[in-house]
Structures are given as C-alpha cells and as structure tokens.
PDB file of C-alpha atoms in Angstrom:
ATOM      1  CA  MET A  20      10.461  -3.741  19.695  1.00 40.00           C
ATOM      2  CA  GLU A  21       8.082  -6.652  19.329  1.00 50.00           C
ATOM      3  CA  ALA A  22       6.740  -7.680  15.930  1.00 56.00           C
ATOM      4  CA  GLU A  23       3.087  -7.090  15.163  1.00 79.00           C
ATOM      5  CA  SER A  24       0.909  -9.710  13.528  1.00 85.00           C
ATOM      6  CA  PRO A  25       0.780  -9.193   9.778  1.00 90.00           C
ATOM      7  CA  PRO A  26      -2.679  -8.937   8.246  1.00 93.00           C
ATOM      8  CA  GLU A  27      -4.362 -11.932   6.651  1.00 94.00           C
ATOM      9  CA  ILE A  28      -5.450  -9.914   3.598  1.00 96.00           C
ATOM     10  CA  LEU A  29      -3.619  -7.041   1.966  1.00 96.00           C
ATOM     11  CA  GLN A  30      -5.228  -4.941  -0.725  1.00 97.00           C
ATOM     12  CA  ILE A  31      -2.445  -3.530  -2.875  1.00 98.00           C
ATOM     13  CA  TYR A  32      -3.417  -0.723  -5.227  1.00 96.00           C
ATOM     14  CA  ARG A  33      -0.499   0.235  -7.457  1.00 96.00           C
ATOM     15  CA  ASP A  34      -0.453   3.602  -9.207  1.00 95.00           C
ATOM     16  CA  PHE A  35       2.018   4.618 -11.907  1.00 96.00           C
ATOM     17  CA  PRO A  36       2.301   8.436 -12.053  1.00 96.00           C
ATOM     18  CA  ARG A  37       3.048   9.652 -15.567  1.00 95.00           C
ATOM     19  CA  PRO A  38       6.395  11.412 -16.081  1.00 94.00           C
ATOM     20  CA  GLY A  39       5.996  15.156 -15.714  1.00 94.00           C
ATOM     21  CA  CYS A  40       2.789  14.818 -13.669  1.00 95.00           C
ATOM     22  CA  GLU A  41       4.420  14.267 -10.276  1.00 92.00           C
ATOM     23  CA  ASP A  42       3.520  17.678  -8.799  1.00 94.00           C
ATOM     24  CA  ALA A  43      -0.113  17.483  -9.922  1.00 96.00           C
ATOM     25  CA  PHE A  44      -0.338  13.876  -8.658  1.00 96.00           C
ATOM     26  CA  ARG A  45       1.071  14.942  -5.286  1.00 94.00           C
ATOM     27  CA  ALA A  46      -1.485  17.770  -4.978  1.00 96.00           C
ATOM     28  CA  VAL A  47      -4.427  15.515  -5.844  1.00 96.00           C
ATOM     29  CA  GLU A  48      -3.321  12.840  -3.392  1.00 94.00           C
ATOM     30  CA  GLU A  49      -2.834  15.382  -0.605  1.00 94.00           C
ATOM     31  CA  ASP A  50      -6.407  16.558  -1.284  1.00 94.00           C
ATOM     32  CA  ALA A  51      -7.589  12.935  -1.201  1.00 93.00           C
ATOM     33  CA  ALA A  52      -5.962  12.355   2.189  1.00 92.00           C
ATOM     34  CA  ARG A  53      -7.538  15.545   3.546  1.00 92.00           C
ATOM     35  CA  VAL A  54     -10.975  14.532   2.216  1.00 91.00           C
ATOM     36  CA  CYS A  55     -10.645  11.050   3.741  1.00 89.00           C
ATOM     37  CA  THR A  56      -9.836  12.563   7.126  1.00 90.00           C
ATOM     38  CA  GLU A  57     -12.557  15.228   7.025  1.00 91.00           C
ATOM     39  CA  LEU A  58     -15.278  12.846   5.796  1.00 88.00           C
ATOM     40  CA  ARG A  59     -14.202   9.980   8.043  1.00 85.00           C
ATOM     41  CA  PHE A  60     -13.073   7.378   5.550  1.00 85.00           C
ATOM     42  CA  PRO A  61     -13.799   4.098   7.361  1.00 82.00           C
ATOM     43  CA  HIS A  62     -10.378   2.424   7.242  1.00 89.00           C
ATOM     44  CA  ALA A  63      -6.727   3.282   7.754  1.00 88.00           C
ATOM     45  CA  HIS A  64      -4.505   2.840   4.711  1.00 90.00           C
ATOM     46  CA  LEU A  65      -0.866   3.469   3.978  1.00 93.00           C
ATOM     47  CA  ALA A  66       0.777   5.048   0.936  1.00 95.00           C
ATOM     48  CA  ILE A  67       4.322   4.115  -0.095  1.00 97.00           C
ATOM     49  CA  GLU A  68       6.360   5.547  -2.986  1.00 96.00           C
ATOM     50  CA  SER A  69       9.252   3.949  -4.863  1.00 94.00           C
ATOM     51  CA  LEU A  70      12.582   5.699  -4.376  1.00 92.00           C
ATOM     52  CA  ILE A  71      14.452   4.183  -7.320  1.00 84.00           C
ATOM     53  CA  GLY A  72      13.410   2.665 -10.598  1.00 82.00           C
ATOM     54  CA  PRO A  73      10.109   3.441 -12.281  1.00 87.00           C
ATOM     55  CA  LYS A  74       7.876   5.689 -10.166  1.00 92.00           C
ATOM     56  CA  GLU A  75       5.134   3.769  -8.366  1.00 95.00           C
ATOM     57  CA  VAL A  76       2.842   4.609  -5.480  1.00 96.00           C
ATOM     58  CA  TRP A  77       1.233   1.747  -3.608  1.00 97.00           C
ATOM     59  CA  TRP A  78      -1.806   2.049  -1.351  1.00 95.00           C
ATOM     60  CA  LEU A  79      -1.877  -0.696   1.280  1.00 95.00           C
ATOM     61  CA  ASN A  80      -5.130  -1.658   3.006  1.00 94.00           C
ATOM     62  CA  ALA A  81      -4.695  -4.362   5.639  1.00 93.00           C
ATOM     63  CA  PHE A  82      -7.522  -6.595   6.846  1.00 95.00           C
ATOM     64  CA  ASP A  83      -7.527  -9.298   9.508  1.00 94.00           C
ATOM     65  CA  SER A  84     -10.355 -11.180   7.788  1.00 96.00           C
ATOM     66  CA  GLU A  85     -12.663 -11.212   4.789  1.00 96.00           C
ATOM     67  CA  ALA A  86     -15.511 -10.193   7.103  1.00 97.00           C
ATOM     68  CA  GLU A  87     -13.595  -7.056   8.101  1.00 96.00           C
ATOM     69  CA  ARG A  88     -12.889  -6.219   4.453  1.00 95.00           C
ATOM     70  CA  GLN A  89     -16.557  -6.573   3.564  1.00 96.00           C
ATOM     71  CA  GLN A  90     -17.592  -4.405   6.535  1.00 95.00           C
ATOM     72  CA  VAL A  91     -15.196  -1.648   5.448  1.00 94.00           C
ATOM     73  CA  THR A  92     -16.674  -1.825   1.932  1.00 93.00           C
ATOM     74  CA  ARG A  93     -20.193  -1.448   3.358  1.00 94.00           C
ATOM     75  CA  ASP A  94     -19.093   1.431   5.605  1.00 93.00           C
ATOM     76  CA  TYR A  95     -17.555   3.165   2.585  1.00 91.00           C
ATOM     77  CA  THR A  96     -20.609   2.756   0.347  1.00 93.00           C
ATOM     78  CA  ASP A  97     -22.880   3.868   3.207  1.00 94.00           C
ATOM     79  CA  ASN A  98     -21.071   7.245   3.305  1.00 92.00           C
ATOM     80  CA  PRO A  99     -22.239   9.044   0.137  1.00 94.00           C
ATOM     81  CA  ALA A 100     -20.144  12.137   0.890  1.00 93.00           C
ATOM     82  CA  VAL A 101     -16.955  10.045   0.846  1.00 91.00           C
ATOM     83  CA  VAL A 102     -18.049   8.204  -2.303  1.00 94.00           C
ATOM     84  CA  ARG A 103     -18.773  11.475  -4.168  1.00 95.00           C
ATOM     85  CA  ALA A 104     -15.549  13.126  -2.996  1.00 95.00           C
ATOM     86  CA  LEU A 105     -13.385  10.179  -4.010  1.00 93.00           C
ATOM     87  CA  GLU A 106     -15.123   9.882  -7.369  1.00 95.00           C
ATOM     88  CA  GLU A 107     -14.141  13.524  -7.978  1.00 96.00           C
ATOM     89  CA  ILE A 108     -10.561  12.757  -6.900  1.00 95.00           C
ATOM     90  CA  GLY A 109     -10.608   9.869  -9.406  1.00 94.00           C
ATOM     91  CA  ARG A 110     -11.635  12.227 -12.211  1.00 96.00           C
ATOM     92  CA  ARG A 111      -8.875  14.689 -11.294  1.00 96.00           C
ATOM     93  CA  ARG A 112      -6.190  12.025 -11.317  1.00 94.00           C
ATOM     94  CA  GLN A 113      -7.166   9.955 -14.363  1.00 94.00           C
ATOM     95  CA  ASP A 114      -4.800  11.788 -16.752  1.00 96.00           C
ATOM     96  CA  LEU A 115      -1.981  11.784 -14.180  1.00 97.00           C
ATOM     97  CA  VAL A 116      -1.496   8.018 -13.881  1.00 96.00           C
ATOM     98  CA  GLY A 117      -1.179   4.957 -16.065  1.00 95.00           C
ATOM     99  CA  THR A 118      -3.329   1.856 -15.708  1.00 95.00           C
ATOM    100  CA  PRO A 119      -3.394   0.879 -12.027  1.00 94.00           C
ATOM    101  CA  ILE A 120      -3.085  -2.613 -10.598  1.00 95.00           C
ATOM    102  CA  ASP A 121      -5.514  -3.530  -7.817  1.00 96.00           C
ATOM    103  CA  VAL A 122      -5.082  -6.879  -6.104  1.00 97.00           C
ATOM    104  CA  LEU A 123      -6.298  -8.632  -2.975  1.00 97.00           C
ATOM    105  CA  ALA A 124      -3.512 -10.848  -1.701  1.00 97.00           C
ATOM    106  CA  ARG A 125      -3.569 -13.319   1.180  1.00 96.00           C
ATOM    107  CA  ARG A 126      -0.702 -13.850   3.584  1.00 94.00           C
ATOM    108  CA  ARG A 127       1.286 -17.051   3.097  1.00 88.00           C
ATOM    109  CA  PRO A 128       2.063 -17.960   6.727  1.00 77.00           C
ATOM    110  CA  GLY A 129       4.577 -20.702   5.936  1.00 74.00           C
ATOM    111  CA  SER A 130       6.608 -18.312   3.797  1.00 67.00           C
ATOM    112  CA  SER A 131       6.514 -15.435   6.276  1.00 60.00           C
ATOM    113  CA  GLU A 132       7.520 -16.954   9.600  1.00 59.00           C
ATOM    114  CA  ARG A 133      10.999 -15.395   9.883  1.00 59.00           C
ATOM    115  CA  ALA A 134      10.087 -11.919   8.666  1.00 63.00           C
ATOM    116  CA  ALA A 135       9.482  -9.055  11.064  1.00 70.00           C
ATOM    117  CA  TRP A 136       6.266  -7.083  10.538  1.00 81.00           C
ATOM    118  CA  ARG A 137       6.591  -3.812  12.460  1.00 82.00           C
ATOM    119  CA  LEU A 138       4.530  -0.944  11.103  1.00 84.00           C
ATOM    120  CA  ALA A 139       4.955   1.281  14.168  1.00 83.00           C
ATOM    121  CA  GLY A 140       7.843   3.589  13.326  1.00 85.00           C
ATOM    122  CA  ALA A 141       8.355   2.158   9.819  1.00 90.00           C
ATOM    123  CA  ARG A 142       9.451   4.844   7.351  1.00 94.00           C
ATOM    124  CA  PHE A 143      10.379   2.493   4.498  1.00 95.00           C
ATOM    125  CA  PHE A 144       9.337  -0.795   2.899  1.00 94.00           C
ATOM    126  CA  VAL A 145      11.521  -3.197   0.982  1.00 92.00           C
ATOM    127  CA  VAL A 146       9.293  -4.778  -1.668  1.00 92.00           C
ATOM    128  CA  ASP A 147       9.617  -7.501  -4.261  1.00 89.00           C
ATOM    129  CA  VAL A 148       7.056  -8.900  -6.686  1.00 91.00           C
ATOM    130  CA  THR A 149       7.756 -12.391  -7.965  1.00 89.00           C
ATOM    131  CA  ARG A 150       6.316 -15.696  -9.098  1.00 87.00           C
ATOM    132  CA  GLY A 151       7.339 -19.106  -7.878  1.00 79.00           C
ATOM    133  CA  GLU A 152       8.768 -19.822  -4.455  1.00 78.00           C
ATOM    134  CA  PRO A 153       9.232 -16.474  -2.676  1.00 74.00           C
ATOM    135  CA  PRO A 154      12.270 -15.515  -0.612  1.00 72.00           C
ATOM    136  CA  THR A 155      11.913 -15.507   3.182  1.00 71.00           C
ATOM    137  CA  TRP A 156      13.228 -12.032   4.042  1.00 77.00           C
ATOM    138  CA  GLY A 157       9.739 -10.452   4.165  1.00 86.00           C
ATOM    139  CA  THR A 158       6.083 -11.148   4.758  1.00 91.00           C
ATOM    140  CA  VAL A 159       4.643 -12.864   1.690  1.00 92.00           C
ATOM    141  CA  PHE A 160       1.183 -12.081   0.322  1.00 94.00           C
ATOM    142  CA  GLU A 161      -0.035 -14.198  -2.585  1.00 94.00           C
ATOM    143  CA  ALA A 162      -2.457 -12.908  -5.226  1.00 96.00           C
ATOM    144  CA  PRO A 163      -5.047 -15.177  -6.864  1.00 96.00           C
ATOM    145  CA  ASP A 164      -2.901 -15.377 -10.032  1.00 95.00           C
ATOM    146  CA  GLY A 165       0.084 -16.750  -8.053  1.00 93.00           C
ATOM    147  CA  THR A 166       2.027 -13.480  -7.900  1.00 94.00           C
ATOM    148  CA  ASN A 167       3.848 -13.053  -4.587  1.00 93.00           C
ATOM    149  CA  TYR A 168       4.200  -9.631  -2.996  1.00 94.00           C
ATOM    150  CA  ILE A 169       6.994  -9.676  -0.416  1.00 91.00           C
ATOM    151  CA  LEU A 170       7.011  -6.704   1.946  1.00 92.00           C
ATOM    152  CA  ARG A 171       9.245  -5.800   4.865  1.00 90.00           C
ATOM    153  CA  PRO A 172       8.622  -2.571   6.805  1.00 93.00           C
ATOM    154  CA  VAL A 173      11.771  -1.008   8.270  1.00 92.00           C
ATOM    155  CA  ARG A 174      12.604   2.120  10.260  1.00 92.00           C
ATOM    156  CA  THR A 175      15.637   3.616   8.520  1.00 92.00           C
ATOM    157  CA  ALA A 176      16.939   4.233   5.017  1.00 90.00           C
ATOM    158  CA  ARG A 177      20.154   2.424   5.928  1.00 91.00           C
ATOM    159  CA  GLU A 178      18.218  -0.673   7.020  1.00 89.00           C
ATOM    160  CA  ALA A 179      16.123  -0.526   3.823  1.00 90.00           C
ATOM    161  CA  GLU A 180      19.212  -0.272   1.619  1.00 86.00           C
ATOM    162  CA  ARG A 181      20.919  -3.149   3.449  1.00 84.00           C
ATOM    163  CA  LEU A 182      17.856  -5.382   3.325  1.00 81.00           C
ATOM    164  CA  GLY A 183      17.225  -4.462  -0.316  1.00 75.00           C
ATOM    165  CA  GLY A 184      20.773  -5.528  -1.160  1.00 72.00           C
ATOM    166  CA  ASP A 185      20.446  -8.744   0.870  1.00 67.00           C
ATOM    167  CA  ALA A 186      17.115  -9.525  -0.817  1.00 62.00           C
ATOM    168  CA  GLY A 187      18.775  -9.264  -4.217  1.00 63.00           C
ATOM    169  CA  GLY A 188      17.057  -9.434  -7.570  1.00 67.00           C
ATOM    170  CA  GLY A 189      14.105  -7.159  -8.016  1.00 77.00           C
ATOM    171  CA  ALA A 190      13.704  -5.884  -4.442  1.00 85.00           C
ATOM    172  CA  ARG A 191      12.971  -2.152  -4.339  1.00 90.00           C
ATOM    173  CA  VAL A 192      12.856   0.432  -1.579  1.00 92.00           C
ATOM    174  CA  PHE A 193       9.688   2.445  -0.988  1.00 95.00           C
ATOM    175  CA  ALA A 194       9.235   5.370   1.412  1.00 95.00           C
ATOM    176  CA  VAL A 195       6.126   5.736   3.547  1.00 95.00           C
ATOM    177  CA  ARG A 196       4.123   8.823   2.530  1.00 94.00           C
ATOM    178  CA  PRO A 197       1.836   9.542   5.515  1.00 90.00           C
ATOM    179  CA  TYR A 198       0.513  12.735   3.901  1.00 88.00           C
ATOM    180  CA  TRP A 199      -1.081  10.664   1.080  1.00 90.00           C
ATOM    181  CA  GLY A 200      -2.597   7.882   3.143  1.00 85.00           C
ATOM    182  CA  MET A 201      -4.549   7.627   6.333  1.00 81.00           C
ATOM    183  CA  PRO A 202      -2.241   5.743   8.688  1.00 76.00           C
ATOM    184  CA  ALA A 203      -3.724   4.506  11.958  1.00 66.00           C
TER     185      ALA A 203
END
C-alpha cells in the first residue's frame, strides 16, 4: 500500500467528555454525524477516541492549503441549515464535555519524512503531543504556540500497540470512530 500525502494544515479539535456522560455524548455525536450527512456538511472530517488514559475525542479536519480551509469555512457559513443544526448540537453537548482545545497546526515536512500517512483502511492512530524537537515515528503538525502533534494512522490494534510502545513517552492509541465523523 502506497503512502498518501499528508495534509499541509490539520485542524485538531479536542473534546474531553465528562465522566458519566459518555452515553449522552455518544448519542449527541451520532446525531451530529447524521445531520452533517443529511445537510451536506462541506468537508470530510475524522473522529478518533482515546482507548487508554483520560477520555478524549479528537476531530481531524485536513486541508491541502489555507485557500481550501477558507473555502470550506465559506461553504459552511453559506449553509444556514447546517449552521443552525450544529449550533443546536453545540447546546446539547455543552454540559457533556470540558473545555475543548481547537488548534490549526501546519505540517513540519522535515520532521515527517520517514512517517507513513495512510488513511485508507486506518482504524487507529498513535498520537503524541509534545514541545521541543518531535520524534520521527509519525507525521508532525506544529501549532502556532510550538506544540507538536505527532500522528500515525495504522490499520490494526496490534500495529498501534507496537508503534505506541516504540514511540515511548506520552504516545497514546486512538480508535477511528467513523460513526461520529464524516470520513471521505
């Protein structure tokens, strides 16, 4: 399987479901995915959920350029039905999650040359968030504040566990949740 080109820009929206709210969170997010499909949300996005450690759900929006990101924003705001529906979803979920983190990070090509980026068939992501010089086992996206988000999509749980162990430190395994996102 040949590697795909990683995006230039990755919007990472991190949610922190509150303990005891997991079932309600799941229901709201399944409704959100259904609404996005029915009302033709203008951009594919992927949801991933942490398997160990504190519960987190990340929403990944990949863009090949700033122009593409801006066009998606315009397409979204030009669809009032989507805007209204997602505002309602936001109201339903506000008591279910902690304070989210929303960041636009840019790919660091020199730090990502050896990492495979294969979304087709990926069921898991190995993820690390760090400052300073990032490791080279994944594709590195750097936020404006210098935080590095290192991501590596993989196909199997075994591969994720192995890579997570090889990555060491704070690397965590996330599972792809296609029923919460809008994968391509």
